[in-house]
Amino acid sequence: MEQIKKGDFIASIVSDFEKLGVTVNPQDLARRAISAPDNFARSYLWKKVEDFQKKSGKKLFSEDDATPLKYLGSCMSIGEIDSFFSEGSDKISELQSLYEKMVSTTRTRVNIDDIRGSFLKKYAGYCGLTLEGIENRKVKHCWLIQIPGDWKTPIFSAEDDINKSLEKQGLILRISKNGSYIGWIDDETTVGELADVFEDSVEPSF
């Protein structure tokens, strides 16, 4: 494996752009977020990361083939990725750890006889939280690991996971309270209340 030095990842990108006749300031590039529309095509970034993974022996991609860098969030900077491949990045290492915990939790088998418990385990995994005290947390304060402020996706993801297991039993989860899907959730709604709704929303799929 090669010893990657600080700035090598960014320098490689700058060099690629220079070959196309485009001048890129390394300092500006380091500050840019990986989702910035004026950076470069997503496929290019993936190829560059793939190259540096092989050179360094350090893995940045997640197991999600469709979006292998999604767990980093949209605000992760190019400079932080450069640091990861050279001297290391505490920020990325922490996100990787949280992602691994989320994956191990969300892969757990759904217990058809305990929908409430299965929901709590999967929901906690998507939010990067432990089960201890989770029922007392406010739903709108529990966010998807990668996207601060996104309280809806953990609900949708847990629902999808549970439905995949239920459909084999001829059942389906139709989340609803007072005729509303999730519109009933307000600033004071707790995860425990949400779990109750999940438990009461299983019905035959026909």
mmCIF file of N, CA and C in Angstrom, residues 7 9-33 36 38-41 44 78-79:
data_model
loop_
_atom_site.group_PDB
_atom_site.id
_atom_site.type_symbol
_atom_site.label_atom_id
_atom_site.label_comp_id
_atom_site.label_asym_id
_atom_site.label_seq_id
_atom_site.Cartn_x
_atom_site.Cartn_y
_atom_site.Cartn_z
ATOM 1 N N GLY A 7 -2.978 16.190 1.389
ATOM 2 C CA GLY A 7 -3.075 16.982 0.168
ATOM 3 C C GLY A 7 -3.028 16.165 -1.109
ATOM 4 N N PHE A 9 -4.943 13.628 -2.145
ATOM 5 C CA PHE A 9 -6.274 13.403 -2.737
ATOM 6 C C PHE A 9 -6.716 14.652 -3.500
ATOM 7 N N ILE A 10 -6.561 15.809 -2.871
ATOM 8 C CA ILE A 10 -6.949 17.069 -3.508
ATOM 9 C C ILE A 10 -6.059 17.362 -4.715
ATOM 10 N N ALA A 11 -4.766 17.120 -4.576
ATOM 11 C CA ALA A 11 -3.836 17.369 -5.678
ATOM 12 C C ALA A 11 -4.184 16.519 -6.896
ATOM 13 N N SER A 12 -4.645 15.305 -6.650
ATOM 14 C CA SER A 12 -5.018 14.418 -7.743
ATOM 15 C C SER A 12 -6.212 14.981 -8.511
ATOM 16 N N ILE A 13 -7.171 15.537 -7.771
ATOM 17 C CA ILE A 13 -8.348 16.130 -8.412
ATOM 18 C C ILE A 13 -7.949 17.378 -9.197
ATOM 19 N N VAL A 14 -7.119 18.204 -8.583
ATOM 20 C CA VAL A 14 -6.650 19.430 -9.244
ATOM 21 C C VAL A 14 -5.943 19.072 -10.549
ATOM 22 N N SER A 15 -5.125 18.020 -10.504
ATOM 23 C CA SER A 15 -4.390 17.583 -11.688
ATOM 24 C C SER A 15 -5.343 17.133 -12.795
ATOM 25 N N ASP A 16 -6.386 16.408 -12.421
ATOM 26 C CA ASP A 16 -7.370 15.953 -13.412
ATOM 27 C C ASP A 16 -8.033 17.143 -14.105
ATOM 28 N N PHE A 17 -8.358 18.161 -13.315
ATOM 29 C CA PHE A 17 -9.007 19.335 -13.886
ATOM 30 C C PHE A 17 -8.048 20.115 -14.785
ATOM 31 N N GLU A 18 -6.785 20.172 -14.394
ATOM 32 C CA GLU A 18 -5.789 20.886 -15.208
ATOM 33 C C GLU A 18 -5.642 20.245 -16.582
ATOM 34 N N LYS A 19 -5.764 18.931 -16.637
ATOM 35 C CA LYS A 19 -5.688 18.223 -17.920
ATOM 36 C C LYS A 19 -6.847 18.604 -18.829
ATOM 37 N N LEU A 20 -7.918 19.080 -18.218
ATOM 38 C CA LEU A 20 -9.084 19.529 -18.991
ATOM 39 C C LEU A 20 -9.041 21.028 -19.255
ATOM 40 N N GLY A 21 -7.954 21.664 -18.801
ATOM 41 C CA GLY A 21 -7.804 23.093 -19.007
ATOM 42 C C GLY A 21 -8.543 23.941 -17.993
ATOM 43 N N VAL A 22 -8.884 23.339 -16.851
ATOM 44 C CA VAL A 22 -9.628 24.055 -15.805
ATOM 45 C C VAL A 22 -8.729 24.234 -14.581
ATOM 46 N N THR A 23 -8.616 25.464 -14.114
ATOM 47 C CA THR A 23 -7.796 25.754 -12.940
ATOM 48 C C THR A 23 -8.660 25.715 -11.684
ATOM 49 N N VAL A 24 -8.245 24.927 -10.707
ATOM 50 C CA VAL A 24 -8.979 24.789 -9.455
ATOM 51 C C VAL A 24 -8.052 25.147 -8.303
ATOM 52 N N ASN A 25 -8.506 26.011 -7.410
ATOM 53 C CA ASN A 25 -7.723 26.384 -6.245
ATOM 54 C C ASN A 25 -7.828 25.273 -5.197
ATOM 55 N N PRO A 26 -6.713 24.670 -4.776
ATOM 56 C CA PRO A 26 -6.747 23.555 -3.821
ATOM 57 C C PRO A 26 -7.440 23.907 -2.503
ATOM 58 N N GLN A 27 -7.219 25.134 -2.006
ATOM 59 C CA GLN A 27 -7.827 25.549 -0.736
ATOM 60 C C GLN A 27 -9.346 25.639 -0.867
ATOM 61 N N ASP A 28 -9.794 26.180 -2.001
ATOM 62 C CA ASP A 28 -11.239 26.275 -2.232
ATOM 63 C C ASP A 28 -11.851 24.886 -2.366
ATOM 64 N N LEU A 29 -11.148 24.007 -3.066
ATOM 65 C CA LEU A 29 -11.643 22.642 -3.251
ATOM 66 C C LEU A 29 -11.756 21.924 -1.917
ATOM 67 N N ALA A 30 -10.784 22.115 -1.043
ATOM 68 C CA ALA A 30 -10.785 21.447 0.262
ATOM 69 C C ALA A 30 -11.997 21.845 1.096
ATOM 70 N N ARG A 31 -12.466 23.076 0.906
ATOM 71 C CA ARG A 31 -13.604 23.567 1.699
ATOM 72 C C ARG A 31 -14.955 23.136 1.132
ATOM 73 N N ARG A 32 -14.966 22.734 -0.107
ATOM 74 C CA ARG A 32 -16.239 22.405 -0.751
ATOM 75 C C ARG A 32 -16.852 21.126 -0.194
ATOM 76 N N ALA A 33 -18.175 21.120 -0.139
ATOM 77 C CA ALA A 33 -18.894 19.922 0.310
ATOM 78 C C ALA A 33 -18.992 18.930 -0.843
ATOM 79 N N ALA A 36 -21.769 19.722 -3.277
ATOM 80 C CA ALA A 36 -21.858 21.023 -3.937
ATOM 81 C C ALA A 36 -22.040 20.829 -5.440
ATOM 82 N N ASP A 38 -21.340 22.537 -7.997
ATOM 83 C CA ASP A 38 -20.279 22.947 -8.913
ATOM 84 C C ASP A 38 -18.980 22.188 -8.669
ATOM 85 N N ASN A 39 -19.037 21.127 -7.877
ATOM 86 C CA ASN A 39 -17.816 20.344 -7.646
ATOM 87 C C ASN A 39 -17.484 19.513 -8.886
ATOM 88 N N PHE A 40 -18.055 18.337 -8.978
ATOM 89 C CA PHE A 40 -17.832 17.454 -10.111
ATOM 90 C C PHE A 40 -18.870 16.347 -10.021
ATOM 91 N N ALA A 41 -18.975 15.584 -11.095
ATOM 92 C CA ALA A 41 -19.979 14.529 -11.144
ATOM 93 C C ALA A 41 -19.761 13.523 -10.023
ATOM 94 N N TYR A 44 -17.519 10.682 -10.792
ATOM 95 C CA TYR A 44 -16.095 11.008 -10.770
ATOM 96 C C TYR A 44 -15.557 10.891 -9.342
ATOM 97 N N ILE A 78 -14.431 17.975 0.939
ATOM 98 C CA ILE A 78 -13.402 17.248 0.203
ATOM 99 C C ILE A 78 -12.128 17.173 1.041
ATOM 100 N N GLY A 79 -11.848 18.245 1.770
ATOM 101 C CA GLY A 79 -10.658 18.274 2.614
ATOM 102 C C GLY A 79 -10.675 17.210 3.689
#
